[in-house]
mmCIF file of C-alpha atoms in Angstrom:
data_model
loop_
_atom_site.group_PDB
_atom_site.id
_atom_site.type_symbol
_atom_site.label_atom_id
_atom_site.label_comp_id
_atom_site.label_asym_id
_atom_site.label_seq_id
_atom_site.Cartn_x
_atom_site.Cartn_y
_atom_site.Cartn_z
ATOM 1 C CA GLN W 21 -17.266 6.440 4.724
ATOM 2 C CA LYS W 22 -13.958 4.745 3.851
ATOM 3 C CA GLU W 23 -13.686 0.975 4.218
ATOM 4 C CA VAL W 24 -10.637 1.343 6.486
ATOM 5 C CA GLU W 25 -10.152 4.194 8.841
ATOM 6 C CA GLN W 26 -6.780 5.081 10.465
ATOM 7 C CA ASP W 27 -5.822 8.078 12.445
ATOM 8 C CA PRO W 28 -3.204 9.754 10.365
ATOM 9 C CA GLY W 29 -1.430 11.210 13.444
ATOM 10 C CA PRO W 30 1.260 12.295 13.446
ATOM 11 C CA LEU W 31 2.236 10.419 16.651
ATOM 12 C CA SER W 32 5.339 11.480 18.659
ATOM 13 C CA VAL W 33 6.593 9.305 21.496
ATOM 14 C CA PRO W 34 9.895 8.923 23.548
ATOM 15 C CA GLU W 35 12.288 6.195 22.931
ATOM 16 C CA GLY W 36 11.416 2.935 24.840
ATOM 17 C CA ALA W 37 7.615 3.797 25.000
ATOM 18 C CA ILE W 38 4.891 1.322 24.025
ATOM 19 C CA VAL W 39 3.132 2.408 20.881
ATOM 20 C CA SER W 40 -0.451 1.466 19.986
ATOM 21 C CA LEU W 41 -1.577 1.958 16.311
ATOM 22 C CA ASN W 42 -5.185 1.291 15.360
ATOM 23 C CA CYS W 43 -7.666 0.892 12.511
ATOM 24 C CA THR W 44 -11.223 0.176 12.055
ATOM 25 C CA TYR W 45 -12.945 -1.436 9.134
ATOM 26 C CA SER W 46 -16.455 -1.596 7.919
ATOM 27 C CA ASN W 47 -16.637 -4.708 5.793
ATOM 28 C CA SER W 48 -17.238 -7.868 7.771
ATOM 29 C CA ALA W 49 -16.163 -9.917 4.623
ATOM 30 C CA PHE W 50 -12.498 -8.833 5.252
ATOM 31 C CA GLN W 51 -10.492 -11.948 6.155
ATOM 32 C CA TYR W 52 -6.869 -10.828 6.166
ATOM 33 C CA PHE W 53 -5.213 -7.956 8.129
ATOM 34 C CA MET W 54 -1.765 -6.738 7.438
ATOM 35 C CA TRP W 55 0.464 -3.915 8.857
ATOM 36 C CA TYR W 56 2.930 -2.402 6.553
ATOM 37 C CA ARG W 57 5.856 -0.013 7.347
ATOM 38 C CA GLN W 58 6.808 2.858 4.982
ATOM 39 C CA TYR W 59 9.941 4.862 5.554
ATOM 40 C CA SER W 60 10.309 8.334 3.987
ATOM 41 C CA ARG W 61 10.447 8.147 0.067
ATOM 42 C CA LYS W 62 10.342 4.226 0.096
ATOM 43 C CA GLY W 63 7.608 1.666 -0.710
ATOM 44 C CA PRO W 64 5.785 0.051 1.970
ATOM 45 C CA GLU W 65 7.195 -3.231 3.481
ATOM 46 C CA LEU W 66 5.021 -6.082 4.991
ATOM 47 C CA LEU W 67 5.555 -6.150 8.821
ATOM 48 C CA MET W 68 2.817 -8.485 10.035
ATOM 49 C CA TYR W 69 0.042 -10.588 8.681
ATOM 50 C CA THR W 70 -2.908 -12.080 10.637
ATOM 51 C CA TYR W 71 -5.976 -14.030 9.587
ATOM 52 C CA SER W 72 -8.214 -14.548 12.506
ATOM 53 C CA SER W 73 -9.019 -12.799 15.590
ATOM 54 C CA GLY W 74 -6.523 -12.886 18.380
ATOM 55 C CA ASN W 75 -2.920 -11.740 18.726
ATOM 56 C CA LYS W 76 0.248 -12.541 16.715
ATOM 57 C CA GLU W 77 3.652 -11.700 18.100
ATOM 58 C CA ASP W 78 6.999 -11.159 16.385
ATOM 59 C CA GLY W 79 9.735 -9.530 18.338
ATOM 60 C CA ARG W 80 8.797 -6.275 19.582
ATOM 61 C CA PHE W 81 5.620 -6.136 17.423
ATOM 62 C CA THR W 82 2.278 -7.621 18.169
ATOM 63 C CA ALA W 83 -0.714 -7.432 15.916
ATOM 64 C CA GLN W 84 -4.247 -7.893 17.302
ATOM 65 C CA VAL W 85 -7.401 -8.365 15.384
ATOM 66 C CA ASP W 86 -11.079 -8.160 16.994
ATOM 67 C CA LYS W 87 -13.364 -9.137 14.210
ATOM 68 C CA SER W 88 -16.417 -8.712 16.469
ATOM 69 C CA SER W 89 -15.655 -5.019 16.702
ATOM 70 C CA LYS W 90 -13.854 -4.766 13.367
ATOM 71 C CA TYR W 91 -10.807 -3.334 14.988
ATOM 72 C CA ILE W 92 -7.177 -4.031 14.318
ATOM 73 C CA SER W 93 -4.079 -2.902 16.391
ATOM 74 C CA LEU W 94 -0.262 -2.970 16.195
ATOM 75 C CA PHE W 95 1.708 -2.638 19.366
ATOM 76 C CA ILE W 96 5.329 -1.837 19.320
ATOM 77 C CA ARG W 97 7.277 -2.356 22.546
ATOM 78 C CA ASP W 98 10.558 -0.712 23.537
ATOM 79 C CA SER W 99 10.100 1.619 20.655
ATOM 80 C CA GLN W 100 13.434 2.588 18.895
ATOM 81 C CA PRO W 101 14.181 5.854 16.767
ATOM 82 C CA SER W 102 14.572 3.377 13.853
ATOM 83 C CA ASP W 103 10.865 2.588 14.199
ATOM 84 C CA SER W 104 9.916 6.007 12.953
ATOM 85 C CA ALA W 105 8.008 5.657 9.851
ATOM 86 C CA THR W 106 4.518 5.572 8.521
ATOM 87 C CA TYR W 107 2.458 2.444 9.411
ATOM 88 C CA LEU W 108 -0.342 1.495 7.204
ATOM 89 C CA CYS W 109 -3.014 -1.103 8.109
ATOM 90 C CA ALA W 110 -4.413 -3.229 5.277
ATOM 91 C CA THR W 111 -7.182 -5.690 4.722
ATOM 92 C CA GLY W 112 -8.963 -7.673 2.056
ATOM 93 C CA ARG W 113 -10.932 -10.773 1.238
ATOM 94 C CA GLN W 114 -10.220 -13.839 -0.714
ATOM 95 C CA GLY W 115 -11.379 -13.630 -4.241
ATOM 96 C CA ALA W 116 -10.800 -10.030 -4.504
ATOM 97 C CA GLN W 117 -6.846 -9.699 -5.097
ATOM 98 C CA LYS W 118 -6.548 -6.280 -3.866
ATOM 99 C CA LEU W 119 -5.822 -4.819 -0.413
ATOM 100 C CA VAL W 120 -7.655 -1.925 1.015
ATOM 101 C CA PHE W 121 -5.279 0.422 2.904
ATOM 102 C CA GLY W 122 -5.800 2.793 5.824
ATOM 103 C CA GLN W 123 -4.517 6.307 5.531
ATOM 104 C CA GLY W 124 -1.351 5.523 7.337
ATOM 105 C CA THR W 125 -0.200 6.784 10.854
ATOM 106 C CA ARG W 126 2.996 8.838 10.829
ATOM 107 C CA LEU W 127 4.953 7.732 13.935
ATOM 108 C CA THR W 128 8.235 9.415 15.365
ATOM 109 C CA ILE W 129 10.240 7.877 18.109
ATOM 110 C CA ASN W 130 12.276 10.544 19.893
ATOM 111 C CA PRO W 131 15.719 9.526 21.166
ATOM 112 C CA GLY L 17 18.292 -10.264 -5.381
ATOM 113 C CA ALA L 18 16.877 -7.285 -7.046
ATOM 114 C CA GLY L 19 13.472 -5.851 -5.811
ATOM 115 C CA VAL L 20 10.783 -4.003 -7.552
ATOM 116 C CA SER L 21 12.088 -1.036 -9.640
ATOM 117 C CA GLN L 22 10.171 1.904 -10.970
ATOM 118 C CA SER L 23 11.042 4.579 -13.373
ATOM 119 C CA PRO L 24 11.258 7.527 -13.457
ATOM 120 C CA SER L 25 11.588 8.157 -9.625
ATOM 121 C CA ASN L 26 10.264 11.751 -10.161
ATOM 122 C CA LYS L 27 8.179 13.180 -13.016
ATOM 123 C CA VAL L 28 7.172 16.852 -13.281
ATOM 124 C CA THR L 29 4.583 17.450 -16.273
ATOM 125 C CA GLU L 30 2.391 20.100 -17.463
ATOM 126 C CA LYS L 31 -1.467 19.729 -17.209
ATOM 127 C CA GLY L 32 -2.758 18.107 -20.388
ATOM 128 C CA LYS L 33 0.279 16.178 -21.332
ATOM 129 C CA ASP L 34 0.642 12.326 -21.227
ATOM 130 C CA VAL L 35 2.962 10.497 -18.920
ATOM 131 C CA GLU L 36 4.183 6.842 -18.919
ATOM 132 C CA LEU L 37 5.280 5.246 -15.600
ATOM 133 C CA ARG L 38 7.248 2.027 -15.716
ATOM 134 C CA CYS L 39 7.459 -0.850 -13.242
ATOM 135 C CA ASP L 40 9.936 -3.743 -13.293
ATOM 136 C CA PRO L 41 8.602 -6.452 -10.996
ATOM 137 C CA ILE L 42 10.778 -9.035 -9.130
ATOM 138 C CA SER L 43 11.756 -11.774 -11.656
ATOM 139 C CA GLY L 44 9.336 -14.726 -11.583
ATOM 140 C CA HIS L 45 6.498 -12.815 -9.944
ATOM 141 C CA THR L 46 3.428 -13.362 -11.933
ATOM 142 C CA ALA L 47 1.158 -10.821 -10.120
ATOM 143 C CA LEU L 48 1.591 -7.075 -10.350
ATOM 144 C CA TYR L 49 -0.291 -4.289 -8.688
ATOM 145 C CA TRP L 50 -0.417 -0.562 -9.176
ATOM 146 C CA TYR L 51 -1.541 1.802 -6.399
ATOM 147 C CA ARG L 52 -1.759 5.462 -5.909
ATOM 148 C CA GLN L 53 -0.713 7.342 -2.761
ATOM 149 C CA SER L 54 -2.018 10.892 -2.575
ATOM 150 C CA LEU L 55 -0.987 13.337 0.353
ATOM 151 C CA GLY L 56 -2.967 12.553 3.215
ATOM 152 C CA GLN L 57 -4.500 9.424 1.657
ATOM 153 C CA GLY L 58 -3.808 5.779 2.025
ATOM 154 C CA LEU L 59 -2.825 3.635 -0.910
ATOM 155 C CA GLU L 60 -5.469 3.487 -3.406
ATOM 156 C CA PHE L 61 -5.699 0.229 -5.472
ATOM 157 C CA LEU L 62 -5.637 0.969 -9.307
ATOM 158 C CA ILE L 63 -5.299 -2.340 -11.181
ATOM 159 C CA TYR L 64 -4.057 -5.893 -10.789
ATOM 160 C CA PHE L 65 -2.306 -8.102 -13.290
ATOM 161 C CA GLN L 66 -2.173 -11.917 -13.451
ATOM 162 C CA GLY L 67 0.462 -12.463 -15.977
ATOM 163 C CA ASN L 68 -0.306 -10.217 -18.906
ATOM 164 C CA SER L 69 -4.027 -9.976 -18.286
ATOM 165 C CA ALA L 70 -5.820 -7.593 -15.791
ATOM 166 C CA PRO L 71 -8.801 -9.418 -14.018
ATOM 167 C CA ASP L 72 -9.296 -6.390 -11.838
ATOM 168 C CA LYS L 73 -9.058 -2.799 -13.219
ATOM 169 C CA SER L 74 -11.817 -1.495 -10.967
ATOM 170 C CA GLY L 75 -9.574 1.099 -9.278
ATOM 171 C CA LEU L 76 -8.604 3.025 -12.404
ATOM 172 C CA PRO L 77 -10.087 6.600 -11.601
ATOM 173 C CA SER L 78 -11.034 7.409 -15.295
ATOM 174 C CA ASP L 79 -10.572 6.449 -18.836
ATOM 175 C CA ARG L 80 -7.455 8.660 -18.957
ATOM 176 C CA PHE L 81 -5.717 5.951 -16.902
ATOM 177 C CA SER L 82 -4.635 2.683 -18.848
ATOM 178 C CA ALA L 83 -1.985 0.058 -17.936
ATOM 179 C CA GLU L 84 -0.456 -2.871 -19.834
ATOM 180 C CA ARG L 85 1.868 -5.569 -19.054
ATOM 181 C CA THR L 86 3.897 -7.375 -21.658
ATOM 182 C CA GLY L 87 5.974 -10.720 -21.370
ATOM 183 C CA GLY L 88 4.535 -11.277 -18.035
ATOM 184 C CA SER L 89 7.112 -8.836 -16.741
ATOM 185 C CA VAL L 90 7.264 -5.112 -17.211
ATOM 186 C CA SER L 91 4.130 -3.010 -16.847
ATOM 187 C CA THR L 92 3.534 0.578 -17.991
ATOM 188 C CA LEU L 93 0.895 2.893 -16.416
ATOM 189 C CA THR L 94 -0.119 5.578 -18.921
ATOM 190 C CA ILE L 95 -2.026 8.712 -17.845
ATOM 191 C CA GLN L 96 -3.422 10.745 -20.695
ATOM 192 C CA ARG L 97 -4.135 14.526 -20.534
ATOM 193 C CA THR L 98 -2.855 14.837 -16.962
ATOM 194 C CA GLN L 99 -4.720 16.908 -14.408
ATOM 195 C CA GLN L 100 -3.495 18.531 -11.217
ATOM 196 C CA GLU L 101 -5.335 15.952 -9.143
ATOM 197 C CA ASP L 102 -3.277 13.228 -10.807
ATOM 198 C CA SER L 103 -0.412 14.541 -8.747
ATOM 199 C CA ALA L 104 0.610 11.573 -6.360
ATOM 200 C CA VAL L 105 3.071 8.789 -5.752
ATOM 201 C CA TYR L 106 2.346 5.898 -7.996
ATOM 202 C CA LEU L 107 3.415 2.582 -6.467
ATOM 203 C CA CYS L 108 3.970 -0.774 -8.147
ATOM 204 C CA ALA L 109 3.981 -4.064 -6.108
ATOM 205 C CA SER L 110 4.611 -7.619 -7.237
ATOM 206 C CA SER L 111 3.859 -11.039 -5.793
ATOM 207 C CA LEU L 112 4.898 -14.638 -6.598
ATOM 208 C CA ALA L 113 1.469 -16.001 -7.851
ATOM 209 C CA GLY L 114 -1.186 -13.544 -6.735
ATOM 210 C CA THR L 115 -3.584 -16.488 -6.009
ATOM 211 C CA LEU L 116 -3.723 -15.841 -2.359
ATOM 212 C CA LEU L 117 -4.590 -12.396 -0.776
ATOM 213 C CA GLN L 118 -2.156 -13.060 2.085
ATOM 214 C CA GLU L 119 0.847 -13.553 -0.230
ATOM 215 C CA THR L 120 3.304 -10.861 0.480
ATOM 216 C CA GLN L 121 3.191 -7.953 -1.944
ATOM 217 C CA TYR L 122 6.702 -6.260 -2.571
ATOM 218 C CA PHE L 123 6.498 -2.693 -3.250
ATOM 219 C CA GLY L 124 8.882 -0.548 -5.377
ATOM 220 C CA PRO L 125 9.881 2.899 -4.407
ATOM 221 C CA GLY L 126 7.457 4.642 -6.335
ATOM 222 C CA THR L 127 7.202 7.339 -9.021
ATOM 223 C CA ARG L 128 6.414 10.903 -7.829
ATOM 224 C CA LEU L 129 4.223 12.637 -10.283
ATOM 225 C CA LEU L 130 3.680 16.349 -10.011
ATOM 226 C CA VAL L 131 1.251 17.935 -12.503
ATOM 227 C CA LEU L 132 1.658 21.681 -12.944
#
């Protein structure tokens, strides 16, 4: 079993829709949770970072962590064609200087 | 300022040959990471450098893989006797100090390796 599970999609939605992307993880020691966005043939870039359970909002993006169920989510409101990319969740724990990534979900926003 | 750069951007090689992949981190970043991204797989951690030393090389898949970093800057990932299963995108990332996991890692564009 992978430490982080993420549905690879692909996911296709119309412009303006709310998008929900999700990951589950197995290691309760994981403390930090990130979402990266990766455009085609580019390296990933950090979108959001959270530490504790709860919500964190940044513009149209909301990251949500539920440590009790080991579930992390990214919501995109008013989705735009420019949001079309692969979204990767990542997590890790202090003392282990490496991130564990999910498989990535390929998202397409249709105009 | 300049981001993380990697070379070559694409590499095609024959099975059994050795390859060297290069990473130039952001100037001043002391931490450097190598990841591998295979088709249908997420990013797989390979090795982490703090300065020139590698405190964590637990992700290197076999002894055919090695990496070094010199001058606290450029890093080279070497794959000896390449196999077809080594075909993947190899990504390099750097961060300022590497002492906190939540520190942002900045990724390069990757090297796409195809082993025939």
